[in-house]
């Protein structure tokens, strides 16, 4: 493709993007295709000769688009959001155009120094103590893996990487059942093993780990000759938004010399509003914290902010320096690839810079406060309906509910039918989860373009479709 043609297509795609976003309310939120339908339209072999861009773009519209679930749809109320704001897209476009590899300071000093400053901006925005230093990971799963590997190495006196785990102490990690499965995967990948992930029972309206049960589990493990290594606390768990008492967890950890990692992948964004910070009270005592600007702050995937109290421990766990990566003569510089699992790194800090400058903290705070207020309003409307039950009250903008008309019989089956029917209808998109043994519908508000009217429409759609199932 010649550069002149590229420029024409760039302008055309920008215009297409405007129309796409402005017209999203006319599209079903969840893709309405059957499995295999897209695959069947893609030729089994690659083209031998060049094709015109016009034809490629037409196929994008006709083949690809029907198979897209529209995460930027204002009535996307499923999972957690994965927002892309216009300034974030523009920044990512620029980063894509320059396409630097940002693994070392010298492979793009601006990317490294921008990353340092942007993580300082985010740290201040969340009200975190200034002893935290930050790095951008591709995902919260990677940050949690890095934290679990650091727990492992610290607890093993930095021998795990060298010797492998055979013959060394059996490590134990603690968390509740509310954490995301990225914790389980980190335990598998680190070689610690699922059997050594100890699930601590929870209590209270926020489904927090019971501090006495946590401490009793640690003591029981020590008595058995096992080695406690760390705790993963969650703030805003995936299913229902469960939050541990981070302060109590950190105090127990300090007594036994354990590492604490806080997973606030979704809820962390809300901490830009001081009134929500009680949800992670004590967080400054933790060893590391992760949150995803790519969820609720409008900086599109991938952009996960990982804060650590002691970067030396992280670097000691992950850094490897073959001769070709040494950057002689630059003492004191940061090579962020030493803080993460992959070597290659995209220029992700640019979109943080663009988004924070274009909206300002006030703009982002207003968005989050609206989402929380509207979700509470919808929660109130559903709570007032006799045939609906609120199962878990709102944590920020997430709550769960179920349809429970009198004499309905198998409520799990009925609610699965309800969520499927809602998503087949397409006007809104919800997902289900299981809590306290019941299948329930999750509702979260978090899409940047959502309005109060979109949430009120969600209420009507839920009621209308539920009535057809009776
Ligand atoms: N932690 C929590 C609480 C989550 O909800 C999620 C995903 O939704 C993750 C971690 C994993 O996030 P990522 O996709 O960035 O790995």
Short mmCIF file of C-alpha atoms and ligand atoms in Angstrom, two decimals:
data_model
loop_
_atom_site.label_atom_id
_atom_site.label_comp_id
_atom_site.label_asym_id
_atom_site.label_seq_id
_atom_site.Cartn_x
_atom_site.Cartn_y
_atom_site.Cartn_z
CA UNK A 1 0.00 0.00 0.00
CA UNK A 2 1.33 3.41 -0.96
CA UNK A 3 1.41 6.17 1.67
CA UNK A 4 -1.05 8.35 -0.28
CA UNK A 5 -3.55 5.52 -0.31
CA UNK A 6 -2.90 4.94 3.40
CA UNK A 7 -3.71 8.58 4.18
CA UNK A 8 -7.00 8.37 2.26
CA UNK A 9 -7.99 5.23 4.12
CA UNK A 10 -6.96 6.76 7.44
CA UNK A 11 -9.34 9.67 6.85
CA UNK A 12 -12.09 7.33 5.65
CA UNK A 13 -11.75 5.06 8.68
CA UNK A 14 -11.86 8.06 11.05
CA UNK A 15 -15.12 9.11 9.46
CA UNK A 16 -16.39 5.53 9.62
CA UNK A 17 -15.46 5.42 13.33
CA UNK A 18 -17.53 8.54 14.02
CA UNK A 19 -20.57 7.04 12.30
CA UNK A 20 -20.05 3.67 13.99
CA UNK A 21 -19.98 5.16 17.47
CA UNK A 22 -22.83 7.56 16.87
CA UNK A 23 -24.96 4.75 15.45
CA UNK A 24 -24.23 2.11 18.07
CA UNK A 25 -27.65 2.34 19.75
CA UNK A 26 -29.19 1.02 16.52
CA UNK A 27 -27.14 -2.20 16.68
CA UNK A 28 -27.74 -5.24 18.93
CA UNK A 29 -25.16 -5.17 21.72
CA UNK A 30 -24.21 -8.84 21.65
CA UNK A 31 -23.27 -10.42 18.32
CA UNK A 32 -26.27 -12.36 17.00
CA UNK A 33 -24.33 -14.92 14.89
CA UNK A 34 -24.16 -18.70 15.36
CA UNK A 35 -20.85 -20.47 16.09
CA UNK A 36 -18.87 -21.05 12.87
CA UNK A 37 -20.84 -18.50 10.85
CA UNK A 38 -17.90 -16.09 10.47
CA UNK A 39 -15.34 -18.84 9.94
CA UNK A 40 -17.42 -20.24 7.07
CA UNK A 41 -17.12 -16.89 5.25
CA UNK A 42 -13.31 -16.73 5.51
CA UNK A 43 -11.45 -18.48 2.66
CA UNK A 44 -9.52 -21.52 3.86
CA UNK A 45 -6.31 -20.43 2.08
CA UNK A 46 -4.52 -17.03 1.94
CA UNK A 47 -4.77 -14.97 -1.29
CA UNK A 48 -2.03 -15.53 -3.88
CA UNK A 49 -2.45 -12.13 -5.52
CA UNK A 50 -3.00 -8.66 -4.10
CA UNK A 51 -6.56 -7.48 -3.49
CA UNK A 52 -7.84 -3.90 -3.50
CA UNK A 53 -8.39 -2.27 -0.11
CA UNK A 54 -11.94 -1.40 -1.17
CA UNK A 55 -12.80 -5.12 -1.25
CA UNK A 56 -11.01 -5.83 2.05
CA UNK A 57 -12.94 -3.02 3.73
CA UNK A 58 -16.26 -4.20 2.29
CA UNK A 59 -15.57 -7.66 3.73
CA UNK A 60 -14.75 -6.06 7.09
CA UNK A 61 -18.18 -4.45 7.11
CA UNK A 62 -20.09 -7.45 5.75
CA UNK A 63 -18.31 -10.39 7.37
CA UNK A 64 -16.60 -9.10 10.49
CA UNK A 65 -18.99 -6.51 11.87
CA UNK A 66 -22.00 -8.82 12.29
CA UNK A 67 -19.77 -11.04 14.43
CA UNK A 68 -18.74 -8.25 16.80
CA UNK A 69 -20.15 -7.81 20.29
CA UNK A 70 -20.14 -4.05 20.72
CA UNK A 71 -18.20 -3.32 23.90
CA UNK A 72 -18.47 0.43 23.19
CA UNK A 73 -22.28 0.24 23.01
CA UNK A 74 -23.86 2.58 25.60
CA UNK A 75 -26.10 -0.29 26.75
CA UNK A 76 -23.25 -2.73 27.41
CA UNK A 77 -23.97 -3.77 31.00
CA UNK A 78 -22.21 -7.17 30.95
CA UNK A 79 -18.88 -8.30 32.51
CA UNK A 80 -16.96 -5.11 33.27
CA UNK A 81 -16.54 -2.30 30.73
CA UNK A 82 -13.58 -2.14 28.34
CA UNK A 83 -13.84 1.48 27.32
CA UNK A 84 -12.17 3.24 24.42
CA UNK A 85 -12.54 7.01 24.36
CA UNK A 86 -11.72 9.07 21.26
CA UNK A 87 -8.47 10.56 22.67
CA UNK A 88 -7.37 7.08 23.70
CA UNK A 89 -7.99 5.79 20.16
CA UNK A 90 -6.06 8.69 18.67
CA UNK A 91 -3.12 8.11 21.01
CA UNK A 92 -3.12 4.39 20.22
CA UNK A 93 -3.27 5.20 16.51
CA UNK A 94 -0.19 7.40 16.87
CA UNK A 95 1.57 4.70 18.89
CA UNK A 96 0.64 2.21 16.16
CA UNK A 97 1.95 4.53 13.46
CA UNK A 98 5.30 5.01 15.20
CA UNK A 99 5.25 1.37 16.40
CA UNK A 100 8.20 1.56 18.78
CA UNK A 101 9.33 -1.37 20.92
CA UNK A 102 9.49 0.10 24.41
CA UNK A 103 11.37 -2.62 26.25
CA UNK A 104 14.39 -0.58 27.36
CA UNK A 105 14.91 3.09 28.11
CA UNK A 106 17.14 3.44 25.05
CA UNK A 107 14.68 1.71 22.72
CA UNK A 108 12.43 4.75 23.19
CA UNK A 109 13.34 7.11 26.04
CA UNK A 110 10.11 9.09 25.62
CA UNK A 111 8.00 5.98 26.15
CA UNK A 112 9.86 5.04 29.34
CA UNK A 113 9.86 8.52 30.80
CA UNK A 114 6.22 9.08 29.84
CA UNK A 115 5.36 5.77 31.55
CA UNK A 116 7.13 6.88 34.74
CA UNK A 117 5.28 10.19 34.81
CA UNK A 118 1.88 8.74 33.86
CA UNK A 119 2.04 6.13 36.62
CA UNK A 120 2.85 8.96 39.03
CA UNK A 121 -0.20 10.84 37.74
CA UNK A 122 -2.40 7.76 38.16
CA UNK A 123 -0.99 7.10 41.64
CA UNK A 124 -1.88 10.64 42.70
CA UNK A 125 -5.29 10.37 41.05
CA UNK A 126 -6.11 7.28 43.13
CA UNK A 127 -4.77 8.86 46.33
CA UNK A 128 -2.12 6.14 46.74
CA UNK A 129 0.92 6.91 48.91
CA UNK A 130 3.94 8.17 47.04
CA UNK A 131 6.08 5.21 48.09
CA UNK A 132 4.42 3.27 45.25
CA UNK A 133 6.14 3.12 41.87
CA UNK A 134 4.28 1.94 38.82
CA UNK A 135 4.59 0.07 35.56
CA UNK A 136 2.07 -0.61 32.79
CA UNK A 137 1.31 -4.29 32.26
CA UNK A 138 -0.75 -5.66 29.40
CA UNK A 139 -3.40 -7.01 31.76
CA UNK A 140 -4.26 -7.43 35.42
CA UNK A 141 -3.61 -11.15 34.99
CA UNK A 142 0.02 -10.37 34.19
CA UNK A 143 0.37 -8.03 37.17
CA UNK A 144 -1.06 -10.68 39.47
CA UNK A 145 1.27 -13.30 37.99
CA UNK A 146 4.22 -10.97 38.58
CA UNK A 147 3.04 -10.44 42.18
CA UNK A 148 2.67 -14.18 42.84
CA UNK A 149 6.11 -14.86 41.36
CA UNK A 150 7.54 -12.16 43.63
CA UNK A 151 5.79 -13.73 46.66
CA UNK A 152 7.30 -17.07 45.67
CA UNK A 153 10.84 -15.76 45.23
CA UNK A 154 10.77 -13.71 48.43
CA UNK A 155 9.47 -16.63 50.47
CA UNK A 156 12.07 -18.99 48.99
CA UNK A 157 15.01 -16.66 49.63
CA UNK A 158 15.25 -15.98 45.86
CA UNK A 159 16.06 -19.60 45.04
CA UNK A 160 13.01 -20.62 42.96
CA UNK A 161 14.16 -19.21 39.63
CA UNK A 162 17.60 -20.81 40.06
CA UNK A 163 16.83 -24.20 41.46
CA UNK A 164 13.22 -24.91 40.51
CA UNK A 165 10.73 -25.74 43.22
CA UNK A 166 11.59 -29.41 43.88
CA UNK A 167 12.98 -29.88 47.37
CA UNK A 168 12.17 -26.33 48.49
CA UNK A 169 9.50 -25.33 51.03
CA UNK A 170 5.85 -25.87 50.10
CA UNK A 171 4.41 -22.38 49.73
CA UNK A 172 0.89 -21.27 50.64
CA UNK A 173 -1.06 -18.32 49.22
CA UNK A 174 -4.35 -17.06 50.70
CA UNK A 175 -7.40 -15.43 49.12
CA UNK A 176 -11.18 -15.62 49.21
CA UNK A 177 -13.48 -17.25 46.67
CA UNK A 178 -14.35 -13.75 45.38
CA UNK A 179 -11.06 -13.22 43.52
CA UNK A 180 -10.77 -13.42 39.75
CA UNK A 181 -9.50 -16.67 38.20
CA UNK A 182 -6.31 -14.85 37.20
CA UNK A 183 -5.18 -15.65 40.76
CA UNK A 184 -5.66 -19.39 40.17
CA UNK A 185 -3.76 -19.17 36.91
CA UNK A 186 -0.89 -17.29 38.56
CA UNK A 187 -0.72 -20.08 41.13
CA UNK A 188 -0.55 -22.72 38.40
CA UNK A 189 2.04 -20.88 36.29
CA UNK A 190 4.24 -20.08 39.29
CA UNK A 191 4.42 -23.79 40.12
CA UNK A 192 2.90 -23.24 43.56
CA UNK A 193 -0.06 -25.43 42.64
CA UNK A 194 -3.81 -25.10 43.07
CA UNK A 195 -3.77 -27.25 46.23
CA UNK A 196 -1.67 -24.56 47.91
CA UNK A 197 -4.14 -21.77 47.21
CA UNK A 198 -6.02 -21.56 50.49
CA UNK A 199 -9.57 -20.15 50.20
CA UNK A 200 -10.46 -18.16 53.28
CA UNK A 201 -14.19 -17.99 54.18
CA UNK A 202 -15.89 -14.62 53.81
CA UNK A 203 -18.41 -12.63 55.79
CA UNK A 204 -20.45 -9.45 55.76
CA UNK A 205 -22.16 -7.45 53.04
CA UNK A 206 -18.90 -7.04 51.11
CA UNK A 207 -18.03 -10.74 51.25
CA UNK A 208 -14.62 -9.96 52.80
CA UNK A 209 -12.17 -12.58 54.04
CA UNK A 210 -12.78 -13.24 57.74
CA UNK A 211 -9.60 -11.95 59.43
CA UNK A 212 -9.70 -14.60 62.20
CA UNK A 213 -10.12 -17.36 59.61
CA UNK A 214 -7.20 -15.95 57.59
CA UNK A 215 -4.91 -15.88 60.60
CA UNK A 216 -6.03 -19.34 61.74
CA UNK A 217 -5.27 -20.75 58.26
CA UNK A 218 -1.78 -19.21 58.31
CA UNK A 219 -1.07 -20.59 61.78
CA UNK A 220 -2.37 -24.05 60.85
CA UNK A 221 -0.10 -24.11 57.79
CA UNK A 222 2.95 -23.07 59.81
CA UNK A 223 2.15 -25.80 62.34
CA UNK A 224 2.12 -28.33 59.47
CA UNK A 225 5.56 -27.19 58.28
CA UNK A 226 4.20 -25.34 55.22
CA UNK A 227 5.45 -21.85 54.29
CA UNK A 228 2.94 -19.01 53.95
CA UNK A 229 4.14 -16.67 51.18
CA UNK A 230 1.45 -14.11 50.47
CA UNK A 231 -2.15 -12.99 50.30
CA UNK A 232 -4.17 -11.74 47.33
CA UNK A 233 -6.87 -9.34 48.51
CA UNK A 234 -9.65 -8.27 46.19
CA UNK A 235 -11.37 -4.91 45.94
CA UNK A 236 -14.31 -5.23 43.56
CA UNK A 237 -14.34 -8.97 42.82
CA UNK A 238 -15.55 -9.99 39.39
CA UNK A 239 -18.74 -11.84 40.28
CA UNK A 240 -20.43 -9.49 42.71
CA UNK A 241 -17.88 -6.77 43.55
CA UNK A 242 -16.74 -8.34 46.84
CA UNK A 243 -14.14 -6.33 48.78
CA UNK A 244 -11.69 -7.56 51.38
CA UNK A 245 -10.77 -5.49 54.42
CA UNK A 246 -7.38 -4.55 53.01
CA UNK A 247 -6.23 -2.91 56.23
CA UNK A 248 -6.97 -5.99 58.36
CA UNK A 249 -5.40 -8.29 55.75
CA UNK A 250 -2.21 -6.19 55.66
CA UNK A 251 -1.96 -6.15 59.47
CA UNK A 252 -2.13 -9.95 59.60
CA UNK A 253 0.36 -10.22 56.73
CA UNK A 254 2.79 -7.94 58.58
CA UNK A 255 2.72 -10.25 61.63
CA UNK A 256 3.89 -13.20 59.52
CA UNK A 257 6.08 -11.36 57.01
CA UNK A 258 3.76 -12.08 54.08
CA UNK A 259 3.43 -10.18 50.80
CA UNK A 260 0.04 -8.60 50.02
CA UNK A 261 -1.16 -8.00 46.47
CA UNK A 262 -4.43 -6.07 45.96
CA UNK A 263 -6.45 -6.84 42.83
CA UNK A 264 -8.66 -3.82 42.15
CA UNK A 265 -8.74 -4.41 38.39
CA UNK A 266 -12.21 -2.89 37.97
CA UNK A 267 -12.92 -0.94 41.19
CA UNK A 268 -9.54 0.80 41.25
CA UNK A 269 -10.70 3.34 38.65
CA UNK A 270 -13.40 4.56 41.05
CA UNK A 271 -10.71 5.55 43.56
CA UNK A 272 -10.19 8.73 41.55
CA UNK A 273 -13.29 9.80 43.55
CA UNK A 274 -12.20 10.26 47.19
CA UNK A 275 -15.63 9.24 48.50
CA UNK A 276 -15.11 5.64 47.32
CA UNK A 277 -11.65 5.14 48.83
CA UNK A 278 -13.08 3.60 52.01
CA UNK A 279 -13.48 0.43 49.91
CA UNK A 280 -9.72 -0.09 49.93
CA UNK A 281 -8.87 1.56 53.20
CA UNK A 282 -5.36 0.51 54.27
CA UNK A 283 -4.18 -0.06 50.69
CA UNK A 284 -0.98 1.89 51.33
CA UNK A 285 0.16 -0.99 53.56
CA UNK A 286 0.03 -3.46 50.63
CA UNK A 287 3.09 -4.53 48.64
CA UNK A 288 1.43 -4.18 45.26
CA UNK A 289 -1.82 -3.04 43.68
CA UNK A 290 -3.24 -3.52 40.21
CA UNK A 291 -6.05 -1.67 38.47
CA UNK A 292 -7.09 -1.50 34.83
CA UNK A 293 -7.45 1.94 33.24
CA UNK A 294 -8.61 -0.17 30.26
CA UNK A 295 -11.77 -1.07 32.12
CA UNK A 296 -13.42 2.05 33.52
CA UNK A 297 -11.13 5.00 32.73
CA UNK A 298 -11.56 5.13 28.97
CA UNK A 299 -8.00 4.05 28.09
CA UNK A 300 -8.59 1.11 25.85
CA UNK A 301 -7.19 -2.36 26.17
CA UNK A 302 -4.42 -2.97 26.92
CA UNK A 303 -3.46 -0.76 29.82
CA UNK A 304 -3.12 -2.18 33.32
CA UNK A 305 -1.50 -0.07 36.06
CA UNK A 306 0.64 -2.10 38.46
CA UNK A 307 1.97 -0.30 41.53
CA UNK A 308 4.70 -1.79 43.70
CA UNK A 309 6.12 -0.68 47.00
CA UNK A 310 9.49 -2.24 46.33
CA UNK A 311 10.40 -2.42 42.61
CA UNK A 312 13.71 -4.09 43.51
CA UNK A 313 11.84 -7.25 44.55
CA UNK A 314 9.90 -7.30 41.28
CA UNK A 315 13.04 -6.70 39.22
CA UNK A 316 14.95 -9.33 41.19
CA UNK A 317 12.17 -11.78 40.33
CA UNK A 318 11.77 -10.98 36.62
CA UNK A 319 14.87 -9.24 35.25
CA UNK A 320 17.22 -11.09 33.00
CA UNK A 321 20.05 -9.30 31.25
CA UNK A 322 21.75 -10.99 28.32
CA UNK A 323 24.55 -8.99 26.71
CA UNK A 324 22.36 -7.74 23.84
CA UNK A 325 19.96 -6.06 26.27
CA UNK A 326 22.58 -4.29 28.39
CA UNK A 327 22.43 -0.52 28.07
CA UNK A 328 25.89 0.44 29.24
CA UNK A 329 26.51 3.87 30.64
CA UNK A 330 22.96 4.69 31.57
CA UNK A 331 22.98 4.07 35.31
CA UNK A 332 19.78 5.00 37.06
CA UNK A 333 17.54 4.56 34.04
CA UNK A 334 14.50 2.29 34.09
CA UNK A 335 14.10 -0.61 31.68
CA UNK A 336 10.46 -1.52 32.17
CA UNK A 337 10.85 -4.92 30.51
CA UNK A 338 12.61 -5.91 33.73
CA UNK A 339 9.33 -5.26 35.56
CA UNK A 340 7.18 -7.51 33.37
CA UNK A 341 6.97 -11.00 31.87
CA UNK A 342 7.10 -10.11 28.13
CA UNK A 343 10.22 -8.44 26.80
CA UNK A 344 8.51 -6.43 24.05
CA UNK A 345 6.25 -3.62 25.16
CA UNK A 346 3.88 -1.26 23.32
CA UNK A 347 3.85 2.51 23.91
CA UNK A 348 0.84 2.44 26.20
CA UNK A 349 1.57 5.51 28.31
CA UNK A 350 0.62 7.80 25.43
CA UNK A 351 -3.10 7.05 25.77
CA UNK A 352 -3.00 7.76 29.52
CA UNK A 353 -1.46 11.14 28.74
CA UNK A 354 -4.06 11.97 26.10
CA UNK A 355 -7.08 10.83 28.12
CA UNK A 356 -6.07 12.53 31.38
CA UNK A 357 -5.40 15.79 29.54
CA UNK A 358 -8.51 15.76 27.35
CA UNK A 359 -11.01 14.94 30.14
CA UNK A 360 -9.12 16.07 33.23
CA UNK A 361 -9.73 14.19 36.46
CA UNK A 362 -12.98 16.11 36.88
CA UNK A 363 -14.39 14.72 33.64
CA UNK A 364 -13.54 11.14 34.59
CA UNK A 365 -14.85 11.59 38.14
CA UNK A 366 -18.16 12.90 36.79
CA UNK A 367 -18.49 9.85 34.53
CA UNK A 368 -17.85 7.39 37.38
CA UNK A 369 -20.17 9.22 39.79
CA UNK A 370 -22.94 9.14 37.19
CA UNK A 371 -22.52 5.41 36.62
CA UNK A 372 -22.68 4.71 40.35
CA UNK A 373 -25.74 6.95 40.86
CA UNK A 374 -27.62 5.50 37.86
CA UNK A 375 -26.84 1.90 38.89
CA UNK A 376 -28.19 2.70 42.37
CA UNK A 377 -31.33 4.15 40.79
CA UNK A 378 -31.87 1.04 38.67
CA UNK A 379 -31.22 -1.13 41.72
CA UNK A 380 -33.96 0.81 43.56
CA UNK A 381 -36.42 0.31 40.69
CA UNK A 382 -35.80 -3.45 40.53
CA UNK A 383 -35.94 -3.75 44.33
CA UNK A 384 -39.42 -2.22 44.24
CA UNK A 385 -40.68 -4.87 41.77
CA UNK A 386 -42.33 -7.74 43.68
CA UNK A 387 -41.16 -10.38 41.19
CA UNK A 388 -37.48 -9.41 41.35
CA UNK A 389 -35.02 -10.01 44.18
CA UNK A 390 -31.81 -8.09 44.76
CA UNK A 391 -29.20 -10.70 45.60
CA UNK A 392 -26.18 -8.46 46.26
CA UNK A 393 -26.47 -4.71 46.84
CA UNK A 394 -24.50 -2.29 44.69
CA UNK A 395 -20.77 -2.12 45.14
CA UNK A 396 -20.03 1.04 43.16
CA UNK A 397 -22.00 0.42 39.94
CA UNK A 398 -22.35 -3.40 40.18
CA UNK A 399 -25.22 -5.35 41.73
CA UNK A 400 -26.87 -8.72 41.17
CA UNK A 401 -30.54 -9.67 41.04
CA UNK A 402 -32.82 -12.46 39.96
CA UNK A 403 -36.30 -12.96 38.69
CA UNK A 404 -38.28 -14.88 41.29
CA UNK A 405 -42.02 -14.80 40.58
CA UNK A 406 -44.15 -16.77 43.02
CA UNK A 407 -44.36 -20.49 42.18
CA UNK A 408 -41.68 -20.26 39.47
CA UNK A 409 -39.98 -23.57 40.33
CA UNK A 410 -36.35 -23.86 39.20
CA UNK A 411 -35.10 -20.27 39.56
CA UNK A 412 -31.63 -21.01 38.18
CA UNK A 413 -33.13 -22.33 34.94
CA UNK A 414 -35.58 -19.43 34.75
CA UNK A 415 -32.83 -16.82 35.22
CA UNK A 416 -30.60 -18.50 32.64
CA UNK A 417 -33.51 -18.30 30.20
CA UNK A 418 -33.98 -14.66 31.13
CA UNK A 419 -30.38 -13.64 30.49
CA UNK A 420 -30.33 -15.59 27.21
CA UNK A 421 -33.60 -13.99 26.06
CA UNK A 422 -32.35 -10.50 26.99
CA UNK A 423 -29.15 -10.98 25.01
CA UNK A 424 -30.95 -12.49 22.01
CA UNK A 425 -33.18 -9.41 22.02
CA UNK A 426 -30.06 -7.24 21.71
CA UNK A 427 -31.19 -3.91 23.16
CA UNK A 428 -29.05 -4.44 26.26
CA UNK A 429 -26.35 -6.94 27.23
CA UNK A 430 -26.09 -8.62 30.65
CA UNK A 431 -24.19 -11.63 31.99
CA UNK A 432 -24.89 -14.05 34.80
CA UNK A 433 -22.83 -15.24 37.76
CA UNK A 434 -23.31 -17.64 40.63
CA UNK A 435 -23.34 -16.37 44.20
CA UNK A 436 -24.39 -18.09 47.42
CA UNK A 437 -25.34 -21.10 45.30
CA UNK A 438 -27.78 -19.18 43.06
CA UNK A 439 -27.56 -18.23 39.40
CA UNK A 440 -28.08 -14.46 39.29
CA UNK A 441 -27.92 -11.66 36.74
CA UNK A 442 -25.14 -9.12 37.06
CA UNK A 443 -25.72 -5.50 36.22
CA UNK A 444 -22.89 -3.00 35.95
CA UNK A 445 -22.91 0.48 34.49
CA UNK A 446 -19.60 1.68 33.14
CA UNK A 447 -19.70 2.44 29.43
CA UNK A 448 -18.46 5.99 28.76
CA UNK A 449 -21.38 6.97 26.50
CA UNK A 450 -24.12 5.45 28.69
CA UNK A 451 -26.83 7.85 29.81
CA UNK A 452 -29.47 7.64 32.54
CA UNK A 453 -32.01 6.95 29.76
CA UNK A 454 -30.01 3.89 28.70
CA UNK A 455 -30.28 2.51 32.23
CA UNK A 456 -33.99 3.30 32.43
CA UNK A 457 -34.43 1.47 29.14
CA UNK A 458 -32.58 -1.48 30.67
CA UNK A 459 -35.19 -1.58 33.43
CA UNK A 460 -38.03 -1.69 30.89
CA UNK A 461 -36.31 -4.37 28.79
CA UNK A 462 -35.63 -6.60 31.82
CA UNK A 463 -39.26 -6.33 33.01
CA UNK A 464 -40.75 -6.78 29.55
CA UNK A 465 -38.70 -9.88 28.69
CA UNK A 466 -39.16 -11.42 32.15
CA UNK A 467 -42.94 -11.12 31.74
CA UNK A 468 -42.79 -13.22 28.57
CA UNK A 469 -41.18 -16.10 30.49
CA UNK A 470 -43.79 -16.48 33.15
N1 LIG B 1 -9.25 -9.07 38.31
C1 LIG B 1 -10.56 -8.77 38.29
C2 LIG B 1 -11.26 -8.39 39.57
C3 LIG B 1 -11.26 -8.81 37.08
O1 LIG B 1 -12.58 -8.56 37.05
C4 LIG B 1 -10.57 -9.15 35.90
C5 LIG B 1 -11.28 -9.19 34.60
O2 LIG B 1 -12.40 -8.79 34.45
C6 LIG B 1 -9.22 -9.45 35.98
C7 LIG B 1 -8.59 -9.41 37.20
C8 LIG B 1 -8.43 -9.82 34.75
O3 LIG B 1 -8.22 -8.69 33.99
P1 LIG B 1 -7.33 -8.71 32.67
O4 LIG B 1 -8.24 -9.05 31.55
O5 LIG B 1 -6.77 -7.33 32.58
O6 LIG B 1 -6.27 -9.75 32.86
#
